[in-house]
Short mmCIF file of C-alpha atoms in Angstrom, two decimals:
data_model
loop_
_atom_site.label_atom_id
_atom_site.label_comp_id
_atom_site.label_asym_id
_atom_site.label_seq_id
_atom_site.Cartn_x
_atom_site.Cartn_y
_atom_site.Cartn_z
CA MET A 409 136.00 94.31 93.70
CA SER A 410 136.70 94.14 89.98
CA GLU A 411 134.17 95.25 87.37
CA ALA A 412 134.05 91.68 86.07
CA ASN A 413 132.93 90.38 89.44
CA VAL A 414 130.15 92.92 89.72
CA LYS A 415 128.62 91.62 86.49
CA SER A 416 128.04 88.09 87.79
CA PHE A 417 126.59 86.51 90.91
CA LYS A 418 129.44 84.01 90.93
CA GLY A 419 131.88 86.87 91.44
CA LEU A 420 129.93 88.10 94.48
CA GLY A 421 130.80 85.01 96.49
CA ILE A 422 127.45 83.25 96.78
CA SER A 423 127.20 79.45 96.60
CA ARG A 424 127.47 77.71 93.27
CA TRP A 425 124.11 75.98 93.70
CA LEU A 426 122.45 79.35 94.26
CA VAL A 427 124.09 80.86 91.17
CA GLU A 428 122.66 77.96 89.14
CA THR A 429 119.21 78.48 90.68
CA LEU A 430 119.30 82.21 89.88
CA ASN A 431 120.32 81.44 86.31
CA ALA A 432 117.40 79.02 85.99
CA MET A 433 115.12 81.83 87.19
CA LYS A 434 116.67 84.10 84.53
CA ILE A 435 118.27 86.31 87.19
CA VAL A 436 121.76 86.56 85.75
CA GLN A 437 123.11 90.08 86.27
CA PRO A 438 123.27 91.62 89.75
CA THR A 439 121.70 95.02 90.32
CA ALA A 440 123.65 97.78 92.06
CA ILE A 441 122.26 96.99 95.51
CA GLN A 442 122.97 93.28 95.04
CA SER A 443 126.55 93.88 93.85
CA SER A 444 127.26 96.15 96.80
CA CYS A 445 125.49 94.42 99.68
CA ILE A 446 125.98 90.69 99.04
CA PRO A 447 129.79 90.60 99.52
CA GLU A 448 129.61 92.77 102.66
CA ILE A 449 126.86 90.66 104.24
CA LEU A 450 128.93 87.56 103.49
CA LYS A 451 131.78 89.20 105.43
CA GLY A 452 129.53 89.27 108.50
CA ARG A 453 128.63 92.97 108.45
CA ASP A 454 125.29 94.40 109.49
CA CYS A 455 123.77 96.26 106.56
CA ILE A 456 121.46 99.13 105.64
CA GLY A 457 120.31 98.80 102.04
CA GLY A 458 118.48 101.75 100.54
CA ALA A 459 117.39 101.67 96.91
CA LYS A 460 114.41 102.53 94.76
CA THR A 461 111.51 100.10 94.45
CA GLY A 462 112.09 97.30 91.97
CA SER A 463 115.87 97.24 92.46
CA GLY A 464 116.14 93.64 93.71
CA LYS A 465 116.38 94.09 97.48
CA THR A 466 115.03 90.60 98.32
CA VAL A 467 117.86 88.84 96.48
CA ALA A 468 120.32 91.34 98.01
CA PHE A 469 119.60 90.00 101.49
CA GLY A 470 118.30 86.55 100.55
CA ALA A 471 121.30 85.34 98.52
CA PRO A 472 123.95 85.82 101.25
CA MET A 473 121.62 84.41 103.93
CA LEU A 474 120.95 81.28 101.85
CA THR A 475 124.65 80.92 101.09
CA ARG A 476 125.58 80.92 104.77
CA TRP A 477 122.63 78.67 105.65
CA SER A 478 123.61 76.06 103.04
CA GLU A 479 127.01 75.65 104.74
CA ASP A 480 125.20 74.22 107.80
CA PRO A 481 121.48 73.77 107.01
CA CYS A 482 120.03 72.90 110.38
CA GLY A 483 117.67 74.68 112.75
CA LEU A 484 116.23 78.17 112.50
CA PHE A 485 118.69 80.37 110.62
CA GLY A 486 116.93 83.63 109.76
CA VAL A 487 113.89 85.77 110.56
CA VAL A 488 112.51 88.28 108.05
CA LEU A 489 109.98 90.81 109.36
CA THR A 490 107.83 92.86 107.04
CA PRO A 491 104.83 95.17 107.55
CA THR A 492 102.20 93.42 105.39
CA ARG A 493 100.91 89.89 104.97
CA GLU A 494 101.09 90.01 101.19
CA LEU A 495 104.74 91.07 101.20
CA ALA A 496 105.57 88.32 103.71
CA MET A 497 104.00 85.76 101.38
CA GLN A 498 105.89 87.13 98.38
CA ILE A 499 109.23 86.98 100.20
CA ALA A 500 108.47 83.43 101.38
CA GLU A 501 107.73 82.41 97.79
CA GLN A 502 111.07 83.85 96.67
CA PHE A 503 113.01 82.12 99.46
CA THR A 504 111.24 78.82 98.70
CA ALA A 505 112.05 79.14 94.99
CA LEU A 506 115.68 80.05 95.61
CA GLY A 507 116.19 77.20 98.08
CA SER A 508 114.07 74.58 96.29
CA ASN A 509 117.07 72.40 95.38
CA MET A 510 118.24 72.38 99.02
CA ASN A 511 114.98 71.22 100.69
CA ILE A 512 114.55 74.56 102.41
CA ARG A 513 111.78 74.91 105.02
CA VAL A 514 110.13 78.35 105.14
CA SER A 515 107.30 79.31 107.52
CA ILE A 516 104.95 82.24 106.93
CA ILE A 517 103.71 83.67 110.23
CA VAL A 518 101.10 86.36 109.53
CA GLY A 519 97.71 87.46 110.84
CA GLY A 520 94.50 86.05 109.42
CA GLU A 521 95.81 82.47 109.38
CA ASP A 522 95.25 79.56 111.81
CA ILE A 523 97.37 80.19 114.92
CA VAL A 524 97.41 76.52 116.01
CA LYS A 525 98.55 75.39 112.57
CA GLN A 526 101.29 78.04 112.63
CA GLY A 527 102.43 76.85 116.06
CA LEU A 528 102.79 73.28 114.80
CA GLU A 529 104.73 74.55 111.81
CA LEU A 530 107.12 76.46 114.09
CA GLN A 531 107.65 73.32 116.17
CA ARG A 532 108.91 71.55 113.03
CA LYS A 533 111.95 73.86 113.11
CA PRO A 534 111.80 75.83 109.84
CA HIS A 535 115.05 77.24 108.47
CA PHE A 536 113.55 80.67 107.84
CA ILE A 537 110.56 82.51 109.30
CA ILE A 538 108.92 85.25 107.24
CA ALA A 539 106.52 87.15 109.49
CA THR A 540 104.55 90.24 110.33
CA PRO A 541 105.60 91.54 113.78
CA GLY A 542 102.15 91.31 115.41
CA ARG A 543 101.59 87.64 114.72
CA LEU A 544 105.15 86.56 115.56
CA ALA A 545 104.94 88.56 118.81
CA HIS A 546 101.69 86.74 119.62
CA HIS A 547 103.44 83.35 119.31
CA ILE A 548 106.39 84.56 121.40
CA LEU A 549 104.08 85.72 124.20
CA ASN A 550 101.61 82.83 124.13
CA SER A 551 103.35 79.73 122.74
CA GLY A 552 105.77 77.53 124.66
CA ASP A 553 109.50 77.11 124.29
CA ASP A 554 108.93 74.11 122.01
CA THR A 555 107.36 76.50 119.52
CA VAL A 556 109.55 79.61 119.66
CA GLY A 557 112.68 78.45 121.49
CA GLY A 558 114.56 78.15 118.20
CA LEU A 559 114.45 81.93 117.79
CA MET A 560 117.37 82.23 120.24
CA ARG A 561 119.65 80.52 117.69
CA THR A 562 118.80 82.85 114.80
CA LYS A 563 121.81 84.05 112.81
CA PHE A 564 120.07 86.75 110.76
CA LEU A 565 117.34 89.32 111.38
CA VAL A 566 116.01 91.21 108.36
CA LEU A 567 113.67 94.19 108.54
CA ASP A 568 112.23 94.59 105.05
CA GLU A 569 110.49 97.93 104.44
CA ALA A 570 112.42 98.96 107.55
CA ASP A 571 111.20 102.56 107.49
CA SER A 572 107.64 101.32 108.04
CA LEU A 573 108.58 98.76 110.71
CA LEU A 574 110.58 101.31 112.73
CA THR A 575 107.56 103.47 113.52
CA ASP A 576 105.26 103.66 116.54
CA THR A 577 102.73 101.41 114.79
CA PHE A 578 105.00 98.37 115.13
CA ALA A 579 107.17 99.46 118.08
CA LYS A 580 105.70 97.20 120.78
CA ASP A 581 105.46 94.05 118.65
CA LEU A 582 108.89 94.64 117.10
CA ALA A 583 110.45 94.94 120.56
CA THR A 584 108.85 91.62 121.56
CA CYS A 585 110.20 89.91 118.43
CA ILE A 586 113.73 91.27 118.81
CA GLY A 587 113.73 90.40 122.51
CA ALA A 588 113.31 86.72 121.62
CA LEU A 589 116.34 86.73 119.30
CA PRO A 590 120.07 86.59 120.11
CA SER A 591 121.67 89.91 121.06
CA LYS A 592 122.83 92.14 118.20
CA ASN A 593 126.43 91.03 118.88
CA LYS A 594 125.50 87.45 118.06
CA ARG A 595 123.40 87.95 114.94
CA GLN A 596 123.54 89.94 111.71
CA THR A 597 120.94 92.66 111.32
CA LEU A 598 119.93 93.71 107.80
CA LEU A 599 117.67 96.70 107.14
CA PHE A 600 116.30 97.21 103.63
CA THR A 601 114.03 100.00 102.45
CA ALA A 602 113.17 102.33 99.59
CA THR A 603 113.19 105.30 101.97
CA VAL A 604 116.09 105.59 104.42
CA THR A 605 114.78 107.44 107.49
CA ASP A 606 116.56 108.62 110.65
CA GLN A 607 115.15 105.59 112.47
CA VAL A 608 116.77 103.31 109.89
CA ARG A 609 120.10 105.13 110.14
CA ALA A 610 120.07 104.59 113.91
CA LEU A 611 121.51 101.10 113.27
CA GLU A 612 124.72 102.76 112.06
CA LYS A 613 124.94 104.88 115.23
CA ALA A 614 124.70 101.86 117.54
CA PRO A 615 127.69 99.68 116.55
CA SER A 616 127.95 96.22 118.08
CA GLU A 617 131.02 95.36 120.13
CA GLY A 618 133.43 93.08 118.30
CA LYS A 619 131.63 93.42 114.95
CA PRO A 620 132.79 95.28 111.82
CA PRO A 621 131.13 98.63 111.11
CA VAL A 622 127.67 98.69 109.57
CA PHE A 623 127.74 98.68 105.78
CA ILE A 624 125.47 101.25 104.17
CA PHE A 625 124.35 101.18 100.56
CA GLU A 626 122.29 104.08 99.32
CA THR A 627 122.00 104.95 95.65
CA ALA A 628 123.64 108.30 94.95
CA SER A 629 120.51 109.67 93.30
CA MET A 630 118.12 108.36 95.93
CA ASP A 631 117.45 111.60 97.77
CA LYS A 632 117.42 113.71 94.61
CA VAL A 633 115.01 111.62 92.55
CA ALA A 634 113.12 109.06 94.59
CA ILE A 635 111.37 107.45 91.60
CA PRO A 636 112.86 105.68 88.57
CA SER A 637 113.41 107.62 85.35
CA SER A 638 111.26 105.08 83.49
CA LEU A 639 108.18 106.20 85.48
CA LYS A 640 106.00 108.92 83.93
CA THR A 641 104.06 110.93 86.54
CA GLU A 642 100.95 112.85 85.53
CA TYR A 643 97.85 114.37 87.14
CA ILE A 644 94.21 114.93 86.22
CA LEU A 645 92.19 117.72 87.83
CA VAL A 646 88.96 116.03 88.89
CA PRO A 647 85.81 117.34 90.64
CA GLU A 648 85.29 115.20 93.75
CA TYR A 649 81.73 114.17 92.90
CA VAL A 650 82.61 112.60 89.52
CA LYS A 651 85.84 110.77 90.39
CA GLU A 652 84.34 107.34 89.71
CA ALA A 653 83.35 108.37 86.18
CA TYR A 654 86.84 109.70 85.48
CA LEU A 655 88.36 106.46 86.76
CA TYR A 656 86.15 104.32 84.54
CA GLN A 657 86.90 106.50 81.54
CA LEU A 658 90.67 106.37 82.17
CA LEU A 659 90.71 102.59 82.61
CA THR A 660 88.74 102.06 79.40
CA CYS A 661 90.32 104.74 77.19
CA GLU A 662 92.27 103.67 74.10
CA ASP A 663 95.67 103.99 75.83
CA TYR A 664 94.82 101.90 78.90
CA GLN A 665 91.92 99.59 77.95
CA GLU A 666 94.25 96.57 77.92
CA SER A 667 96.63 97.75 80.64
CA THR A 668 97.14 96.02 83.98
CA ALA A 669 96.47 98.69 86.61
CA MET A 670 96.58 99.25 90.37
CA VAL A 671 94.23 101.88 91.80
CA PHE A 672 95.11 103.18 95.27
CA VAL A 673 92.57 104.61 97.71
CA ASN A 674 92.92 105.82 101.30
CA ARG A 675 89.99 103.91 102.84
CA THR A 676 88.61 100.37 102.71
CA MET A 677 85.09 101.66 102.07
CA ALA A 678 86.27 103.44 98.92
CA ALA A 679 88.04 100.28 97.73
CA GLU A 680 84.87 98.22 98.08
CA ILE A 681 82.64 100.82 96.41
CA LEU A 682 84.99 101.10 93.43
CA ARG A 683 85.39 97.34 93.07
CA ARG A 684 81.64 96.79 92.95
CA THR A 685 81.01 99.78 90.70
CA LEU A 686 83.66 98.82 88.14
CA HIS A 687 82.56 95.18 88.22
CA THR A 688 79.01 96.28 87.39
CA MET A 689 80.46 98.30 84.50
CA GLY A 690 82.14 95.21 83.02
CA VAL A 691 85.73 95.81 84.16
CA ARG A 692 87.73 92.73 85.27
CA VAL A 693 88.49 94.01 88.75
CA THR A 694 89.43 92.74 92.19
CA SER A 695 90.42 94.42 95.46
CA LEU A 696 92.80 94.17 98.39
CA HIS A 697 92.18 95.79 101.77
CA SER A 698 92.26 95.05 105.50
CA GLN A 699 88.55 94.20 105.90
CA MET A 700 88.85 91.18 103.61
CA PRO A 701 89.42 87.73 105.19
CA GLN A 702 92.98 86.55 104.58
CA GLN A 703 91.94 83.83 102.13
CA GLU A 704 90.08 86.41 100.05
CA ARG A 705 93.13 88.70 100.13
CA THR A 706 95.33 85.86 98.93
CA ASN A 707 92.89 84.80 96.20
CA SER A 708 92.50 88.37 95.02
CA LEU A 709 96.23 88.83 94.63
CA HIS A 710 96.52 85.49 92.79
CA ARG A 711 93.75 86.57 90.38
CA PHE A 712 95.55 89.80 89.67
CA ARG A 713 98.93 88.12 89.18
CA ALA A 714 97.33 85.63 86.78
CA ASN A 715 95.58 88.43 84.86
CA ALA A 716 92.17 86.99 85.68
CA ALA A 717 91.58 90.57 86.86
CA ARG A 718 93.39 93.41 85.11
CA VAL A 719 92.57 96.08 87.74
CA LEU A 720 93.38 95.86 91.46
CA ILE A 721 91.73 98.39 93.78
CA ALA A 722 93.83 98.60 96.94
CA THR A 723 94.59 100.48 100.10
CA ASP A 724 98.18 100.90 101.22
CA VAL A 725 98.38 97.24 102.31
CA ALA A 726 99.46 96.72 98.67
CA SER A 727 101.72 99.74 98.34
CA ARG A 728 104.97 98.20 99.57
CA GLY A 729 107.26 95.67 98.00
CA LEU A 730 104.79 93.69 95.89
CA ASP A 731 106.48 92.71 92.65
CA ILE A 732 103.97 92.17 89.84
CA PRO A 733 105.95 92.84 86.63
CA THR A 734 102.85 93.21 84.45
CA VAL A 735 101.60 96.37 86.18
CA GLN A 736 101.73 99.19 83.61
CA LEU A 737 99.62 101.83 85.32
CA VAL A 738 99.23 103.09 88.89
CA ILE A 739 96.35 105.45 89.64
CA ASN A 740 96.31 107.46 92.85
CA TYR A 741 92.54 107.77 93.10
CA ASP A 742 93.06 109.33 96.54
CA ILE A 743 96.24 111.31 97.21
CA PRO A 744 98.18 110.04 100.25
CA SER A 745 99.05 112.48 103.03
CA ASP A 746 102.63 111.16 103.21
CA PRO A 747 104.76 111.81 100.08
CA ASP A 748 106.71 108.60 100.76
CA ALA A 749 103.45 106.64 100.39
CA PHE A 750 103.19 108.07 96.86
CA ILE A 751 106.70 106.76 96.15
CA HIS A 752 105.82 103.27 97.36
CA ARG A 753 102.51 103.19 95.50
CA SER A 754 104.04 104.39 92.24
CA GLY A 755 106.81 101.85 92.69
CA ARG A 756 104.38 99.05 91.81
CA THR A 757 105.06 99.91 88.16
CA ALA A 758 108.21 100.83 86.19
CA ARG A 759 110.12 98.14 88.07
CA ALA A 760 113.55 96.76 87.06
CA GLY A 761 113.95 99.24 84.21
CA ARG A 762 110.50 98.73 82.67
CA ARG A 763 108.34 101.71 81.72
CA GLY A 764 105.20 102.63 83.61
CA ASP A 765 102.73 105.45 84.26
CA ALA A 766 101.51 106.92 87.56
CA ILE A 767 98.45 109.17 87.28
CA SER A 768 97.05 111.11 90.23
CA PHE A 769 93.47 112.36 90.57
CA VAL A 770 93.74 115.85 92.04
CA THR A 771 90.77 117.61 93.62
CA GLN A 772 90.85 121.14 95.01
CA LYS A 773 91.68 119.88 98.51
CA ASP A 774 94.70 117.91 97.24
CA ILE A 775 96.83 120.79 95.91
CA SER A 776 99.09 121.06 98.97
CA ARG A 777 99.62 117.28 99.01
CA ILE A 778 100.64 117.26 95.36
CA GLU A 779 103.08 120.11 95.97
CA ALA A 780 104.65 118.14 98.84
CA ILE A 781 104.93 115.06 96.62
CA GLU A 782 106.57 117.03 93.80
CA GLU A 783 109.07 118.46 96.25
CA ARG A 784 109.83 114.97 97.64
CA ILE A 785 110.37 113.36 94.22
CA ASN A 786 112.09 116.48 92.85
CA LYS A 787 109.93 116.36 89.76
CA LYS A 788 106.92 118.24 88.42
CA MET A 789 103.98 116.17 87.23
CA GLY A 790 102.64 116.75 83.73
CA GLU A 791 98.94 117.07 82.98
CA CYS A 792 97.38 113.89 81.58
CA ASP A 793 95.54 114.43 78.29
CA LYS A 794 94.05 110.95 77.91
CA ILE A 795 90.47 111.97 78.81
CA HIS A 796 88.44 115.17 78.57
CA ASP A 797 85.47 116.53 80.53
CA THR A 798 82.93 116.26 77.70
CA ALA A 799 83.88 112.65 77.01
CA VAL A 800 83.45 111.73 80.67
CA ILE A 801 80.03 113.35 80.91
CA ARG A 802 78.80 112.02 77.57
CA LYS A 803 80.07 108.45 77.80
CA SER A 804 79.97 107.31 81.37
CA LEU A 805 78.68 109.64 84.07
CA ASN A 806 75.07 108.39 84.15
CA LYS A 807 76.03 104.71 83.91
CA VAL A 808 78.70 104.99 86.60
CA THR A 809 76.41 106.93 88.94
CA LYS A 810 73.76 104.20 88.62
CA ALA A 811 76.33 101.44 89.21
CA LYS A 812 77.67 103.24 92.29
CA ARG A 813 74.18 103.64 93.72
CA GLU A 814 73.51 99.91 93.27
CA SER A 815 76.86 99.10 94.93
CA LEU A 816 76.07 101.27 97.97
CA MET A 817 72.65 99.66 98.35
CA ALA A 818 74.16 96.16 98.23
CA MET A 819 76.85 97.08 100.77
CA GLU A 820 74.25 98.51 103.12
CA LYS A 821 72.19 95.33 102.80
CA GLU A 822 75.27 93.22 103.63
CA ASN A 823 76.27 95.46 106.58
CA PHE A 824 79.68 96.07 105.04
CA GLY A 825 82.01 97.51 107.66
CA GLU A 826 80.15 95.99 110.62
CA LYS A 827 82.93 93.45 111.24
CA LYS A 828 85.47 96.25 111.52
CA ILE A 829 83.36 97.98 114.17
CA GLN A 830 83.02 94.74 116.13
CA ARG A 831 86.78 94.10 115.91
CA LYS A 832 87.47 97.63 117.15
CA ARG A 833 85.19 97.07 120.15
CA LYS A 834 86.99 93.81 120.98
CA ASN A 835 90.39 95.52 120.83
CA GLN A 836 89.15 98.27 123.14
CA LYS A 837 88.16 95.59 125.66
CA GLY A 838 91.72 94.31 125.81
CA PHE A 839 92.03 92.01 122.82
CA ARG A 840 95.20 92.56 120.77
CA SER A 841 95.63 92.58 117.01
CA THR A 842 98.05 89.96 115.71
CA ASP A 843 98.44 91.07 112.11
#
């Protein structure tokens, strides 16, 4: 392929109508993963696409799928599976926007939504299904052929965030979903991820009879430096018992008082405590975690995207794939045990060449985790100098401690967490999650 072709979507072979739509969306120059993968997918090859977060993976698989679909736009054409509800909704929005001039029908099949309504939507024969494996598997096992029979005519299967989907967590539901689709010889399989694992590479080692070899795109620097050069990584040594005060001080310091920020925690309880505490302190904050009803999760994300809230407190349900260009700061309030989780979290900023900061709160028990992260990203973190101990103690410790105490009392009064316990009991009695 000539250099000239690489610089335009038209030269990649996608439909003219789609090039015009991309131009209208101000997406005019293909990224490396788009330039490499789109022509090969159009040739009918299965594909593994590995690239850093923010590199344009959705268009890399969406553009060739939409091009092929527009040549014969009838019936169910493609299924995209992804690990989180929020990412499924984002992908669906992108597909809907890209196919808006072609009357595209996209169905979102995720947990937390009305199952009956979803079943009726599936019966109306959407062109593309964007789903989480648990909920789609539920429909396959419990809905009739009128609802899911169209899956057997699917031309494309996409696993987005494939490294997460190809783990034991999703194994049973993923097997159910794939079992309802055409065999791998009769469909194209596209795996996209920011971290190419052995499970992802297994697609290459299982070639389909009569099909061209699997195409693999992996940025040359991916294993050496897993984060973009425009991302600055720093740490703050923090005593465990004053972490909330440090967080408040960092979010309101001169450098970040106007910044849009995502704060990652490891547990839903911590997310709720921080949201309430910061709200009491006057910060425009919202949260995103698994104990929230789906409508609240959706509303929270909309508020953050619209800058009605400038801080989002989240568990790892928000760590993958979400593209919110305004995010300037990521704070790892809790350090993840898996270094790859750090990569995904930090990838919510410094996307598509923009600059961004990732700051980690490090307590004494986190040292080994930080060392593992530094080894994984092949980069040493610098020490953040934005706040100092005396400033934290003088300005905010007493106020934050009081706000936290009030938050805990309110949560106890509301029995926060009781629904999770009840749901766990139901699952132990034989009920199955359909997230």
